[in-house]
mmCIF file of C-alpha atoms in Angstrom:
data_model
loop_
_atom_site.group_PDB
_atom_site.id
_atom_site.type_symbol
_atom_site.label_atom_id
_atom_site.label_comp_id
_atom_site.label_asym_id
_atom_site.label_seq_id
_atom_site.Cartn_x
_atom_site.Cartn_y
_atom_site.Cartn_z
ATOM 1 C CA UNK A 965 0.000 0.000 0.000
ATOM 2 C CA UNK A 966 0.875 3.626 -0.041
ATOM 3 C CA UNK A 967 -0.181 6.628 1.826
ATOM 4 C CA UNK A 968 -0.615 10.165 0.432
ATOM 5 C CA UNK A 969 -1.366 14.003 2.651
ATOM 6 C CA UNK A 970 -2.867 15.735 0.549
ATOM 7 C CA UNK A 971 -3.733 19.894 0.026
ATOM 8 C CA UNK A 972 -7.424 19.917 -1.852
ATOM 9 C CA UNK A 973 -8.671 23.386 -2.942
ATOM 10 C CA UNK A 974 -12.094 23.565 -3.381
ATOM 11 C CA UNK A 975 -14.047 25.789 -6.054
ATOM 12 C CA UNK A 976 -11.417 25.490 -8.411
ATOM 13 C CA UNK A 977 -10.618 22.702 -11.221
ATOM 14 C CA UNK A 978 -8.062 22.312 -13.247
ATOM 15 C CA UNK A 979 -6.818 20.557 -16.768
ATOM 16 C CA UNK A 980 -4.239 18.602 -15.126
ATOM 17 C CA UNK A 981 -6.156 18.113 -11.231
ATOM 18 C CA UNK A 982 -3.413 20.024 -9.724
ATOM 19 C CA UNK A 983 -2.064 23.193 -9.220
ATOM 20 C CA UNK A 984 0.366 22.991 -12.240
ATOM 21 C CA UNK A 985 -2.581 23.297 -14.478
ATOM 22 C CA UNK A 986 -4.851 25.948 -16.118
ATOM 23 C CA UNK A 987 -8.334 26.894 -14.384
ATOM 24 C CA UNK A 988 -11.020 25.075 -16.092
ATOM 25 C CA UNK A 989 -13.730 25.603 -14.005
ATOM 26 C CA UNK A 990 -14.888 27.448 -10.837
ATOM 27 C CA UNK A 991 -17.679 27.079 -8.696
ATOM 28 C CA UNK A 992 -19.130 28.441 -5.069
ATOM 29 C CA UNK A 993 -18.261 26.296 -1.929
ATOM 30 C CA UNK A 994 -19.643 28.032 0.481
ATOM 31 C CA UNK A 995 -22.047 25.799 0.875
ATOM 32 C CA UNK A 996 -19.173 22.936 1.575
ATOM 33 C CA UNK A 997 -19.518 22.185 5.647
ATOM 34 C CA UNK A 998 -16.835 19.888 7.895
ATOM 35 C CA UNK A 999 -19.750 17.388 8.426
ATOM 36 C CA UNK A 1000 -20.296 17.247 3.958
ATOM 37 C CA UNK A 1001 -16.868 16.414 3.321
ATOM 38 C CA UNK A 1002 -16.592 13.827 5.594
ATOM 39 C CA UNK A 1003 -19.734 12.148 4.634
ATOM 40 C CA UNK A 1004 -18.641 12.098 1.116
ATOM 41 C CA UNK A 1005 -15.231 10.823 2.128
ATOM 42 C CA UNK A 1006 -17.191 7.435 3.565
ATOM 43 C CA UNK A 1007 -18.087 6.739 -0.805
ATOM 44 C CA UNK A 1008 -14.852 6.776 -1.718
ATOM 45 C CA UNK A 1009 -13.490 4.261 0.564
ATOM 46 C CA UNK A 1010 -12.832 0.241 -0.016
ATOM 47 C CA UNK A 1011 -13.258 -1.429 -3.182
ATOM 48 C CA UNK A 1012 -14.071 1.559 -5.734
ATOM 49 C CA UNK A 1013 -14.322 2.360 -9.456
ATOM 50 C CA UNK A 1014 -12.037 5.552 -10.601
ATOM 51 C CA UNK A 1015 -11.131 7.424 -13.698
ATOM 52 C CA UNK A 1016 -7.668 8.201 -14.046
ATOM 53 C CA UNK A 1017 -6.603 11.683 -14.957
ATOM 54 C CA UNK A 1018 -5.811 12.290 -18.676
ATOM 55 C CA UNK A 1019 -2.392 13.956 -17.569
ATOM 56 C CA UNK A 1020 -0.778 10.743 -16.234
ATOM 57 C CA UNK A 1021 2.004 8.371 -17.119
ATOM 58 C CA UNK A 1022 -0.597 5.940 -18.501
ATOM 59 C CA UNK A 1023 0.289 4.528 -21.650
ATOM 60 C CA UNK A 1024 -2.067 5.130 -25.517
ATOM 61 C CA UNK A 1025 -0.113 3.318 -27.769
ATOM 62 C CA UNK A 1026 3.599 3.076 -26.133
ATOM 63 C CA UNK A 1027 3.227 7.431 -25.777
ATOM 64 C CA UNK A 1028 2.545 8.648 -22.005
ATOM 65 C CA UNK A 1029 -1.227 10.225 -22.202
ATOM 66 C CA UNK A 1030 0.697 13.198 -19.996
ATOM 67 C CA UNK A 1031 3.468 13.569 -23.196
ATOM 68 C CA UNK A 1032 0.412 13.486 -25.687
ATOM 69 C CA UNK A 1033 -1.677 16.395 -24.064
ATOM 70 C CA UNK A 1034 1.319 18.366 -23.949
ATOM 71 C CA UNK A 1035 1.777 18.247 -27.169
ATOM 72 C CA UNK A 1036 -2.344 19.115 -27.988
ATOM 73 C CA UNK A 1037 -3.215 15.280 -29.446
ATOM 74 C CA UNK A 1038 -6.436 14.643 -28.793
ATOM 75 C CA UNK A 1039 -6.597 12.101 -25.654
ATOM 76 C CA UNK A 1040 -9.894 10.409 -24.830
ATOM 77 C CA UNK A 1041 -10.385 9.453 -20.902
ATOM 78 C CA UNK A 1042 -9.014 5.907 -19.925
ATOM 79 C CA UNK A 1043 -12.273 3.547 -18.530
ATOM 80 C CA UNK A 1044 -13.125 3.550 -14.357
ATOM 81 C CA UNK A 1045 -11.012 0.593 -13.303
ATOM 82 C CA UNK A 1046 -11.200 -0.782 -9.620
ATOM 83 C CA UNK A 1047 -9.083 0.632 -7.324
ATOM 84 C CA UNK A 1048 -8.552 0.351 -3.422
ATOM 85 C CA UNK A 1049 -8.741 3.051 -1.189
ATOM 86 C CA UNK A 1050 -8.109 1.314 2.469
ATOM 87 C CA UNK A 1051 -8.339 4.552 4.595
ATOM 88 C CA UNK A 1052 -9.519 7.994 4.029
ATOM 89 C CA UNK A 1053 -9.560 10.732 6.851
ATOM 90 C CA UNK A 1054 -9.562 14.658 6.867
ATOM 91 C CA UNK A 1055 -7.252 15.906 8.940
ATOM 92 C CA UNK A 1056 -8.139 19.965 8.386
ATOM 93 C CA UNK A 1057 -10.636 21.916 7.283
ATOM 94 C CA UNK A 1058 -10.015 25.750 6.739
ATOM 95 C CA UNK A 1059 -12.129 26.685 3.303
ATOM 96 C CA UNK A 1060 -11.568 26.528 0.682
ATOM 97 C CA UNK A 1061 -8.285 24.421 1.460
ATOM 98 C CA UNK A 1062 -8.634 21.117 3.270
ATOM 99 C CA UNK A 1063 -6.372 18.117 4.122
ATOM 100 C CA UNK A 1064 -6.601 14.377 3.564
ATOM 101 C CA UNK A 1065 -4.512 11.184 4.864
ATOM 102 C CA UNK A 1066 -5.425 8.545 2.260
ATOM 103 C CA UNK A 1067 -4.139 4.977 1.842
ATOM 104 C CA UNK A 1068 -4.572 3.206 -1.062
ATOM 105 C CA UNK A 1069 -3.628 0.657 -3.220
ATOM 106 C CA UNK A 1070 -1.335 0.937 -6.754
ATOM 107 C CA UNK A 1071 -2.604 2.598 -9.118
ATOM 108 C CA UNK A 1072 -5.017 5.228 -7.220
ATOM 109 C CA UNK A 1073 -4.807 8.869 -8.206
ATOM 110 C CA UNK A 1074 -5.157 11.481 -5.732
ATOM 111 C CA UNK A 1075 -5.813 13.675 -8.111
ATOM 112 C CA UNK A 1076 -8.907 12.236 -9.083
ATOM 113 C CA UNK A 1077 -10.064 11.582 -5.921
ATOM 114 C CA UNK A 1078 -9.889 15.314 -5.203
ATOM 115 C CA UNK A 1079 -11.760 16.107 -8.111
ATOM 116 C CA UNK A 1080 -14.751 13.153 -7.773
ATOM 117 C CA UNK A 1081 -14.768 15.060 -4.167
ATOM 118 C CA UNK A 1082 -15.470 18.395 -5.712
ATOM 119 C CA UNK A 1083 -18.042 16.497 -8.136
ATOM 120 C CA UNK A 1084 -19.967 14.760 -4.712
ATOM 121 C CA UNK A 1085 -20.193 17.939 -3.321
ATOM 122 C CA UNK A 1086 -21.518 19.846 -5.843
ATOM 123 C CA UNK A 1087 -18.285 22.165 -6.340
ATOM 124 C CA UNK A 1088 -15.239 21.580 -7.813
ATOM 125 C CA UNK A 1089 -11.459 20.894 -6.215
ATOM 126 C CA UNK A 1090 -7.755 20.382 -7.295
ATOM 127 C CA UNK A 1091 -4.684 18.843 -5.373
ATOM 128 C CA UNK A 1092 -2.543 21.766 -4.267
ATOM 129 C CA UNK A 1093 -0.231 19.393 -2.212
ATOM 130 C CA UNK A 1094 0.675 16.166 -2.364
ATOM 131 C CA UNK A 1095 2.994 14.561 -0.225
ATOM 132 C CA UNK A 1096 3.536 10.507 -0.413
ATOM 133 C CA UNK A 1097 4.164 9.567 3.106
ATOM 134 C CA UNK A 1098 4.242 5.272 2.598
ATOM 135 C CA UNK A 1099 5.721 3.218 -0.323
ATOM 136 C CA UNK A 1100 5.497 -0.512 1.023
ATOM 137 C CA UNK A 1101 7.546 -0.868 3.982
ATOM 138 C CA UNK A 1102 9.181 2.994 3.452
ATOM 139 C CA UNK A 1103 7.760 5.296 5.722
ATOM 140 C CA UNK A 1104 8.738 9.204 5.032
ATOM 141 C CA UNK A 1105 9.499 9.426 8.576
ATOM 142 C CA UNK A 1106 11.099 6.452 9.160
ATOM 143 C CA UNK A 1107 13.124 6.027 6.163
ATOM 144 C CA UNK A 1108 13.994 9.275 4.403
ATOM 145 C CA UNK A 1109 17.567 10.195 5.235
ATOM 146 C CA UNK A 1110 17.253 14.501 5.874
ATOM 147 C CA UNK A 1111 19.570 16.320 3.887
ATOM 148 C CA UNK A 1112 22.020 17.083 7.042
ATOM 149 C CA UNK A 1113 23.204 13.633 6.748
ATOM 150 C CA UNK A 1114 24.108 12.833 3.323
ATOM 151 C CA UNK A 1115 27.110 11.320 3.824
ATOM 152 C CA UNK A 1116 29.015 8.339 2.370
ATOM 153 C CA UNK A 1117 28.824 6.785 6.094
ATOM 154 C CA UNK A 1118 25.275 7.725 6.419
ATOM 155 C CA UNK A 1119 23.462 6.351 3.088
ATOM 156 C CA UNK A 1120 25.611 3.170 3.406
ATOM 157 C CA UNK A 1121 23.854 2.511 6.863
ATOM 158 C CA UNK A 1122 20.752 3.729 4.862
ATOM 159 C CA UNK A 1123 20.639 1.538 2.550
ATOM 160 C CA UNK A 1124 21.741 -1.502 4.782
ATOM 161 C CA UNK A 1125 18.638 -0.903 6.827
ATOM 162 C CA UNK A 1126 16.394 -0.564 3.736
ATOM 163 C CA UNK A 1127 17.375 -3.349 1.737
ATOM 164 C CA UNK A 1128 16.678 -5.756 4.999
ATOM 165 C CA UNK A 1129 12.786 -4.832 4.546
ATOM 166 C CA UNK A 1130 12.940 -6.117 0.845
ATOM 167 C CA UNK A 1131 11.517 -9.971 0.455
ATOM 168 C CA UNK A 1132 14.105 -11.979 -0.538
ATOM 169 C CA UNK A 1133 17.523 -11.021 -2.947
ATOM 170 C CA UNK A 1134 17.903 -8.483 -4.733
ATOM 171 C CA UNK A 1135 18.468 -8.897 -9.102
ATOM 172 C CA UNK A 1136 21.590 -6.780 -10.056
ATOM 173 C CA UNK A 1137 21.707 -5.205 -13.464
ATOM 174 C CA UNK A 1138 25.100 -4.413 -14.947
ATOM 175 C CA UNK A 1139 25.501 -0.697 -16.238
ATOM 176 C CA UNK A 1140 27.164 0.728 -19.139
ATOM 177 C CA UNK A 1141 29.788 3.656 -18.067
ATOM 178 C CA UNK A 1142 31.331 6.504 -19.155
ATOM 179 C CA UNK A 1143 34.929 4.486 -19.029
ATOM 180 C CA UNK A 1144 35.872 1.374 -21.010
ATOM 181 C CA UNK A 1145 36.662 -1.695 -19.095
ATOM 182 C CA UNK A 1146 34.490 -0.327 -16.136
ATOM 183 C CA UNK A 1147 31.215 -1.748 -14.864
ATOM 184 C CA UNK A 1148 28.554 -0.493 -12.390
ATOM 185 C CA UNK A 1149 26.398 -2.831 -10.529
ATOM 186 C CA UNK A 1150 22.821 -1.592 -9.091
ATOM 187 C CA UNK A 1151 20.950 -3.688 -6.922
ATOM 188 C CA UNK A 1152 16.953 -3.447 -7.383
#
């Protein structure tokens, strides 16, 4: 699983879901209470069906869908597929900005769910923030090493602790470099 915080603004929607985009749409929200979003929140979690978001690193004929909107192709939306949402929870509430903790399965977007949000509650929202807190076993706060100790010494004892979470051995690849004769070796 993986776990997301994430920044939704509502009243606003944009082309990409986020705040990298261009304003598509904007709507009231003052009619958006504490109590309504966290009633909607209880639809979107367990076993659900979602759209993914045309800018994404899905895959229309070998071409990311993201690369082919940039470029102005015309991109028609991917099917709902099932997804898995296994927790959902606002955390803050200070319109038109609020906060969710969400963990999900692969292949969830966040971005969508923000938006189907906006949609349920008769408004529109985009992701302003989005901060992945879980990959498998890796916690942010557990695992990241902080910039203060990027060190040989310190991302050696990193990576020793990392790589004992990991089922099993890991495959090595063998890497072209820059020198003849020379050979890197990256574990996976």
């Amino acid at each position: 699983s993986q776990k997301y915080t994430a920044i939704g603004m509502l009243g606003k929607a944009t082309d990409t879901l986020d705040a990298t985009g261009k304003v598509t749409e904007e709507k009231p929200y003052d009619q958006v209470t504490k109590g309504d979003l966290e009633n909607v929140l209880q639809k979107f979690t367990g076993d659900i069906m979602q759209v993914p978001p045309l800018y994404s690193a899905l895959k229309k004929d070998g071409e990311r869908l993201s690369t082919l909107m940039k470029r102005g192709e015309a991109v028609e939306a991917k099917p709902a597929r099932p997804v898995r949402v296994y927790s959902l929870s606002l955390q803050q509430f200070q319109p038109p900005l609020f906060t969710l903790d969400v963990e999900c399965g692969g292949g969830f977007y966040v971005r969508s769910l923000v938006n189907d949000i906006g949609k349920e509650l008769s408004t529109c929202a985009t992701v302003q923030e989005l901060t992945r807190t879980k990959q498998g076993p890796f916690t942010l706060e557990e695992h990241a090493l902080h910039e203060d100790k990027w060190t040989i010494d310190e991302i050696a004892r990193s990576l020793e602790h990392c790589t004992a979470l990991l089922p099993g051995e890991p495959s090595r690849k063998k890497l072209k470099t820059e020198h003849p004769g020379e050979t890197a070796v990256i574990c996976e």
